[in-house]
mmCIF file of C-alpha atoms in Angstrom:
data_model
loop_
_atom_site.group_PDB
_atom_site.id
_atom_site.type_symbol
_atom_site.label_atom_id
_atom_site.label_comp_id
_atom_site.label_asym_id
_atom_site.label_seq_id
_atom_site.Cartn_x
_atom_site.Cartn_y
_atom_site.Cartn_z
ATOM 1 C CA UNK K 28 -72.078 132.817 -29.627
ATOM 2 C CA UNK K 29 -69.586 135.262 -28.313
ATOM 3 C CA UNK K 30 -67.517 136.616 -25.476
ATOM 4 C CA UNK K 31 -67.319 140.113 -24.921
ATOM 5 C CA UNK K 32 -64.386 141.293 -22.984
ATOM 6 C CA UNK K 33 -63.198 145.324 -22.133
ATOM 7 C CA UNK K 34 -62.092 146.268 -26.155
ATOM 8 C CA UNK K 35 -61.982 142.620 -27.623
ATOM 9 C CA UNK K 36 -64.917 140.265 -28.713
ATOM 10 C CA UNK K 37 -64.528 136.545 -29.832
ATOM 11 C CA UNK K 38 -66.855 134.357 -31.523
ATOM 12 C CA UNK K 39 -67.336 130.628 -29.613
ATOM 13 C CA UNK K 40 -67.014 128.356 -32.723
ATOM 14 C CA UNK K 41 -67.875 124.927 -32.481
ATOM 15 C CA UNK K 42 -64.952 123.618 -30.701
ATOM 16 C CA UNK K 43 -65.828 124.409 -27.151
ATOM 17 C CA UNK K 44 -67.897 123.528 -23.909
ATOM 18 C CA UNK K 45 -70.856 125.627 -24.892
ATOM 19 C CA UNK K 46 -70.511 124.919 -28.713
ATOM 20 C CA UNK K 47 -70.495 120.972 -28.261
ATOM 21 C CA UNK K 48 -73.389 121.502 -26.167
ATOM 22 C CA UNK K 49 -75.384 123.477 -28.364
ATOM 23 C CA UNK K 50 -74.489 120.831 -31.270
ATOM 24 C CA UNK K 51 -75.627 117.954 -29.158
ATOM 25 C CA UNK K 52 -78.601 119.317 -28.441
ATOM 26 C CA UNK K 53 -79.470 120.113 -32.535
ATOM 27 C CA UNK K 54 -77.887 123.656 -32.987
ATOM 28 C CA UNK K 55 -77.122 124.268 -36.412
ATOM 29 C CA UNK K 56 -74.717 126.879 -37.599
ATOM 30 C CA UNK K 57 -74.291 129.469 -39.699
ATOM 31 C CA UNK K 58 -71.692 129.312 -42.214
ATOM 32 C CA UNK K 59 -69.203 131.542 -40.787
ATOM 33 C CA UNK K 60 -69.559 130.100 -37.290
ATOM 34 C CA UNK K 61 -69.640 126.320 -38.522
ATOM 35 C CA UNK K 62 -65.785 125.526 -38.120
ATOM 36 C CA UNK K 63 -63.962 122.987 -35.728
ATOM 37 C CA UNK K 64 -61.851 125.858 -33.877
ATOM 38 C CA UNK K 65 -62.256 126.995 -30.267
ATOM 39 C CA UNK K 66 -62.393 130.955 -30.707
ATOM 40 C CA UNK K 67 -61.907 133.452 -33.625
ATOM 41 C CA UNK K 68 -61.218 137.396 -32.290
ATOM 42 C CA UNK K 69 -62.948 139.785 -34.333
ATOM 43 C CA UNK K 70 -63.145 143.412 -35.033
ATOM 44 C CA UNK K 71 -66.643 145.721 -34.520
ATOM 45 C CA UNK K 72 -66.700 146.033 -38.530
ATOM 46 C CA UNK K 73 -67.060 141.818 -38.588
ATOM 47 C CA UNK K 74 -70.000 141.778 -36.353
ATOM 48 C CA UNK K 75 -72.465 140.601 -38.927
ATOM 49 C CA UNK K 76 -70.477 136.874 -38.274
ATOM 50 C CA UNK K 77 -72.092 136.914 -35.378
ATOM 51 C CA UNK K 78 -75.728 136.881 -36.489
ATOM 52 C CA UNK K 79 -77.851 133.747 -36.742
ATOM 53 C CA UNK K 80 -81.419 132.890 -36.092
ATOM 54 C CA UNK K 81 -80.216 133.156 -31.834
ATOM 55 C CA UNK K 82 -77.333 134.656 -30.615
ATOM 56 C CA UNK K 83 -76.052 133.473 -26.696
ATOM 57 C CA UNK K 84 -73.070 135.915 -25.452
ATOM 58 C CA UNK K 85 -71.422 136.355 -22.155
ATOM 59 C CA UNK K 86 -69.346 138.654 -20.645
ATOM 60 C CA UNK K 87 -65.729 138.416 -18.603
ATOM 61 C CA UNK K 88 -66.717 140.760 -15.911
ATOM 62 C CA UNK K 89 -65.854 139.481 -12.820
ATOM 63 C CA UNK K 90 -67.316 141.445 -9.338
ATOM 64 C CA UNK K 91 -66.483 145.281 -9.248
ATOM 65 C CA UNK K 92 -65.466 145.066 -12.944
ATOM 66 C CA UNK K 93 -67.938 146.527 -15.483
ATOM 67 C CA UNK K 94 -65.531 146.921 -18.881
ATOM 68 C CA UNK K 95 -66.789 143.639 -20.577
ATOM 69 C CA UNK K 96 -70.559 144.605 -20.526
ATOM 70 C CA UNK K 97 -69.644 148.258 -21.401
ATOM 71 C CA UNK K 98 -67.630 146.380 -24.299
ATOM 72 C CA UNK K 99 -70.658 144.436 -25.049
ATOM 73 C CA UNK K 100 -73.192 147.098 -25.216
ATOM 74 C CA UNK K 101 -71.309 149.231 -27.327
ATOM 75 C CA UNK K 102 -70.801 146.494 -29.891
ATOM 76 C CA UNK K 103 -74.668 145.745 -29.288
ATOM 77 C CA UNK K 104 -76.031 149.233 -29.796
ATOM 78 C CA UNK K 105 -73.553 150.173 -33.284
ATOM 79 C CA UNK K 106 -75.347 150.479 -36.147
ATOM 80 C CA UNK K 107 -73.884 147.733 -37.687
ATOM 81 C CA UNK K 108 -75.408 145.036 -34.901
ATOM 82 C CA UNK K 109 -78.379 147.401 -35.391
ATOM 83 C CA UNK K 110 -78.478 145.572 -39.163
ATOM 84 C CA UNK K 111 -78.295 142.012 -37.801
ATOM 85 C CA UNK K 112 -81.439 139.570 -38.034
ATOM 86 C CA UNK K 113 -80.588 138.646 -34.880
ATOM 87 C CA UNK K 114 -80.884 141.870 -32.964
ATOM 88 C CA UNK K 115 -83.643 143.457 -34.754
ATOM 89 C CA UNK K 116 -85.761 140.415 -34.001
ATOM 90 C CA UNK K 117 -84.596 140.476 -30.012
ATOM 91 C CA UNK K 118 -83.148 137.256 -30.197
ATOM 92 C CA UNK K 119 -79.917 138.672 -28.762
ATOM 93 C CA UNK K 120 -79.586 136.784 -25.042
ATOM 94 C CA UNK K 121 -77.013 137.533 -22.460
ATOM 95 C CA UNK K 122 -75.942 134.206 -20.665
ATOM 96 C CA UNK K 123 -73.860 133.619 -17.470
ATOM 97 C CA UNK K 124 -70.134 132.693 -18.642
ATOM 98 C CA UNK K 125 -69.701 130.703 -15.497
ATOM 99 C CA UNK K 126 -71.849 128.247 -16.877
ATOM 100 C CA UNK K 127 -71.383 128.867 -20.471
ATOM 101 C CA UNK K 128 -67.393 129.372 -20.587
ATOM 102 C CA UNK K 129 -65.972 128.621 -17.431
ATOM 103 C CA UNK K 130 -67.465 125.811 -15.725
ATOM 104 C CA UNK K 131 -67.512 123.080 -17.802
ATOM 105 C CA UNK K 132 -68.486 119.292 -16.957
ATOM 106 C CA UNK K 133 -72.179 117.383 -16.535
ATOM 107 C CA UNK K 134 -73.991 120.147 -13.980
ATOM 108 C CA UNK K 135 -72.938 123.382 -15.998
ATOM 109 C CA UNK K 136 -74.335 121.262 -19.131
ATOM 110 C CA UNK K 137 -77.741 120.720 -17.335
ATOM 111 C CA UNK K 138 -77.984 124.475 -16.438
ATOM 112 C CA UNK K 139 -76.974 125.745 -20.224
ATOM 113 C CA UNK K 140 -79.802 123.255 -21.296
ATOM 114 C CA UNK K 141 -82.317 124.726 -18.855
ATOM 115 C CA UNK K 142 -80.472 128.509 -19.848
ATOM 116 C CA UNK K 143 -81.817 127.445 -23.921
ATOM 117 C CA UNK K 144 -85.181 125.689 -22.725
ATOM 118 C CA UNK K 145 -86.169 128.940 -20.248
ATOM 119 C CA UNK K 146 -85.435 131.362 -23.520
ATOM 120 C CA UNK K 147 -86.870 129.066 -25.966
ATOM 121 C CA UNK K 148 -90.112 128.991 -23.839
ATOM 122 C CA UNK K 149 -89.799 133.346 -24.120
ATOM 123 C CA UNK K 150 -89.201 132.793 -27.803
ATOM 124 C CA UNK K 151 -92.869 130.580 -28.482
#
């Protein structure tokens, strides 16, 4: 899981709204996501840390502000994101940060679960 923003990316480890979630609910991890930390910033060549079986990423755009999602499909169209499992089987999903990131508490938890269940049902 990650959150592009205009010329910076971090990984969502564990140790966050949408990371407790997704552990709750029986996401595992892979290895270099699986740590009890909130956020790790990474650069375009450590993209590979981001791929996993599913990958869930949001952006920071806000209304009238487009630099995030240019951020993110630069990052998601580089040859080196090209390489991961993840994109080359199209299991790459944008999700809405408001719910994801910013919301928090019982009702954004219900709508992340319905966010996984809705792709999940694309996936089968």
């Amino acid at each position: 899981m990650a959150r592009f923003q205009p010329g910076k990316v971090r990984a969502y480890l564990k140790n966050n709204f949408a990371g407790v979630i997704l552990d709750k609910i029986g996401f595992a991890r892979p290895e270099a996501q699986n740590k009890d930390e909130f956020t790790q910033d990474i650069a375009k060549e450590q993209i590979n840390l981001l791929d996993g079986d599913v990958f869930f990423y949001f952006t920071s755009d806000r209304e009238g502000d487009d630099g995030a999602t240019k951020t993110a499909k630069e990052w998601l169209s580089d040859p080196l994101a090209q390489n991961m499992k993840v994109v080359k089987t199209g299991r790459a999903y944008l999700v809405n940060e408001a719910i994801w990131n910013s919301s928090g508490g019982i009702l954004a938890a219900e709508l992340m679960v319905k966010d996984v269940e809705r792709i999940f049902g694309e996936i089968k």
